Amino acid sequence: MTIDVLAEDLRPGDLLEFSTEHGTQILRLTFVERRIHGIKFMGRNHEGQLYSSGMQYGRPARCVQPWALAPARR
């Protein structure tokens, strides 16, 4: 399950759904920096690859609920 939040509400540890030229990645944010015109963030996907990008303030960011990624309990 995903929720939309504003870019300025992103925090380290959030799971961000991030579109790249290779498809959509789920990143666990490791760094979020507030700048004058927006934010810069870095995060790693499940394979450990590092991604870095930015967003303008007021833009929607799609976050994944952590429990949605957990394996089903039986």
XYZ file of N, CA and C in Angstrom:
222
model
N 0.846 -1.175 0.000
C 0.000 0.000 0.000
C 0.894 1.242 0.000
N 0.514 2.211 -0.787
C 1.286 3.449 -0.869
C 0.447 4.630 -0.396
N 1.146 5.661 0.069
C 0.494 6.914 0.437
C 1.275 8.048 -0.211
N 0.595 9.113 -0.529
C 1.254 10.288 -1.084
C 1.475 11.304 0.029
N 2.709 11.797 0.110
C 3.070 12.840 1.064
C 3.766 13.942 0.286
N 3.893 15.103 0.879
C 4.637 16.179 0.234
C 6.130 15.925 0.377
N 6.888 16.393 -0.600
C 8.339 16.188 -0.596
C 8.971 16.664 0.706
N 8.496 17.777 1.231
C 9.098 18.323 2.453
C 8.818 17.477 3.693
N 7.907 16.511 3.592
C 7.601 15.634 4.721
C 8.440 14.360 4.733
N 9.288 14.158 3.722
C 10.131 12.964 3.679
C 11.176 13.007 4.786
N 11.463 11.842 5.357
C 12.426 11.705 6.449
C 13.316 10.496 6.173
N 14.542 10.492 6.714
C 15.369 9.286 6.610
C 14.622 8.090 7.205
N 14.729 6.960 6.540
C 14.021 5.756 6.973
C 12.740 5.506 6.209
N 12.176 6.542 5.570
C 10.967 6.359 4.768
C 11.260 5.469 3.568
N 10.256 4.731 3.118
C 10.357 3.922 1.911
C 9.704 4.699 0.776
N 10.496 5.117 -0.197
C 10.041 5.967 -1.287
C 9.945 5.162 -2.571
N 8.819 5.257 -3.265
C 8.670 4.654 -4.586
C 9.251 5.644 -5.589
N 10.320 5.243 -6.279
C 11.115 6.150 -7.097
C 11.223 5.600 -8.512
N 10.823 6.393 -9.506
C 10.887 5.966 -10.905
C 12.238 6.326 -11.509
N 12.862 5.347 -12.172
C 14.131 5.552 -12.864
C 13.975 5.096 -14.307
N 15.028 5.281 -15.091
C 14.984 4.822 -16.478
C 14.948 3.296 -16.558
N 15.256 2.617 -15.458
C 15.246 1.154 -15.416
C 13.989 0.606 -14.747
N 13.026 1.467 -14.468
C 11.795 1.038 -13.825
C 11.628 1.669 -12.455
N 10.655 1.192 -11.731
C 10.353 1.734 -10.408
C 11.144 0.986 -9.341
N 11.738 1.738 -8.435
C 12.517 1.188 -7.330
C 11.865 1.610 -6.013
N 12.008 0.780 -5.006
C 11.617 1.152 -3.649
C 12.909 1.475 -2.908
N 13.046 2.719 -2.465
C 14.260 3.159 -1.785
C 13.994 3.406 -0.307
N 14.902 2.941 0.532
C 14.876 3.330 1.944
C 15.772 4.550 2.048
N 15.178 5.695 2.370
C 15.936 6.938 2.402
C 16.965 6.913 3.530
N 18.193 7.289 3.182
C 19.273 7.345 4.164
C 19.667 8.774 4.484
N 19.278 9.716 3.620
C 19.693 11.111 3.769
C 18.634 12.003 3.134
N 18.200 13.026 3.842
C 17.270 14.026 3.304
C 17.790 15.394 3.721
N 18.034 16.259 2.737
C 18.556 17.596 3.010
C 17.588 18.638 2.461
N 17.210 19.583 3.298
C 16.344 20.676 2.863
C 17.206 21.778 2.283
N 16.858 22.209 1.071
C 17.583 23.286 0.402
C 16.614 24.425 0.113
N 17.093 25.465 -0.548
C 16.266 26.643 -0.806
C 15.047 26.315 -1.659
N 15.222 25.586 -2.750
C 14.129 25.340 -3.695
C 13.535 23.942 -3.609
N 14.025 23.117 -2.711
C 13.507 21.760 -2.613
C 14.392 20.898 -1.738
N 14.241 19.599 -1.887
C 15.012 18.675 -1.071
C 15.942 17.847 -1.947
N 17.020 17.397 -1.356
C 17.908 16.418 -1.966
C 17.806 15.180 -1.095
N 17.746 14.008 -1.723
C 17.680 12.783 -0.935
C 18.558 11.702 -1.541
N 18.954 10.774 -0.692
C 19.681 9.582 -1.109
C 19.033 8.390 -0.429
N 19.052 7.266 -1.122
C 18.493 6.053 -0.560
C 19.004 4.830 -1.288
N 18.778 3.677 -0.686
C 19.226 2.413 -1.268
C 18.027 1.516 -1.549
N 18.124 0.763 -2.666
C 17.081 -0.204 -2.978
C 17.367 -1.510 -2.247
N 16.551 -2.544 -2.486
C 16.708 -3.808 -1.762
C 18.005 -4.526 -2.109
N 18.637 -4.165 -3.247
C 19.919 -4.760 -3.637
C 21.106 -3.970 -3.093
N 20.837 -2.848 -2.432
C 21.896 -2.034 -1.856
C 22.440 -0.957 -2.771
N 21.863 -0.810 -3.976
C 22.322 0.232 -4.894
C 21.890 1.593 -4.379
N 22.809 2.562 -4.464
C 22.553 3.909 -3.973
C 21.977 4.779 -5.083
N 20.924 5.512 -4.767
C 20.308 6.466 -5.685
C 20.299 7.833 -5.018
N 20.452 8.881 -5.819
C 20.429 10.249 -5.324
C 19.600 11.088 -6.284
N 18.745 11.929 -5.746
C 17.912 12.784 -6.586
C 17.394 13.934 -5.737
N 16.446 14.666 -6.286
C 15.849 15.772 -5.569
C 14.425 16.015 -6.022
N 13.712 16.812 -5.256
C 12.329 17.171 -5.567
C 12.081 18.597 -5.111
N 11.196 19.274 -5.829
C 10.797 20.614 -5.417
C 9.793 20.514 -4.273
N 9.786 21.531 -3.425
C 8.804 21.587 -2.350
C 7.395 21.592 -2.937
N 6.471 20.961 -2.252
C 5.080 20.930 -2.675
C 4.738 19.802 -3.629
N 5.732 19.085 -4.132
C 5.487 17.964 -5.048
C 5.095 16.719 -4.257
N 4.196 15.909 -4.808
C 3.836 14.679 -4.102
C 4.938 13.626 -4.229
N 5.163 12.904 -3.158
C 6.105 11.786 -3.130
C 5.322 10.556 -2.690
N 5.520 9.453 -3.367
C 4.781 8.230 -3.047
C 5.618 7.359 -2.115
N 5.101 7.152 -0.914
C 5.785 6.332 0.087
C 5.055 5.003 0.247
N 5.824 3.978 0.551
C 5.284 2.634 0.752
C 5.170 2.389 2.247
N 4.046 1.838 2.658
C 3.874 1.468 4.065
C 4.764 0.260 4.346
N 5.613 0.296 5.379
C 6.537 -0.818 5.636
C 5.845 -2.165 5.799
N 4.678 -2.197 6.425
C 3.997 -3.469 6.631
C 3.514 -4.070 5.323
N 3.382 -3.259 4.270
C 2.934 -3.778 2.974
C 4.015 -4.630 2.318
N 5.289 -4.441 2.703
C 6.386 -5.216 2.135
C 6.709 -6.466 2.938
N 6.171 -6.553 4.149
C 6.483 -7.697 5.008
C 5.834 -8.963 4.453
N 6.525 -10.105 4.549
C 5.915 -11.356 4.090
C 4.698 -11.702 4.941
N 3.738 -12.328 4.325
C 2.505 -12.695 5.032
C 2.811 -13.724 6.116
N 2.197 -13.547 7.267
C 2.367 -14.502 8.370
C 1.341 -15.605 8.230
N 1.755 -16.794 8.575
C 0.832 -17.934 8.489
C 0.702 -18.611 9.818
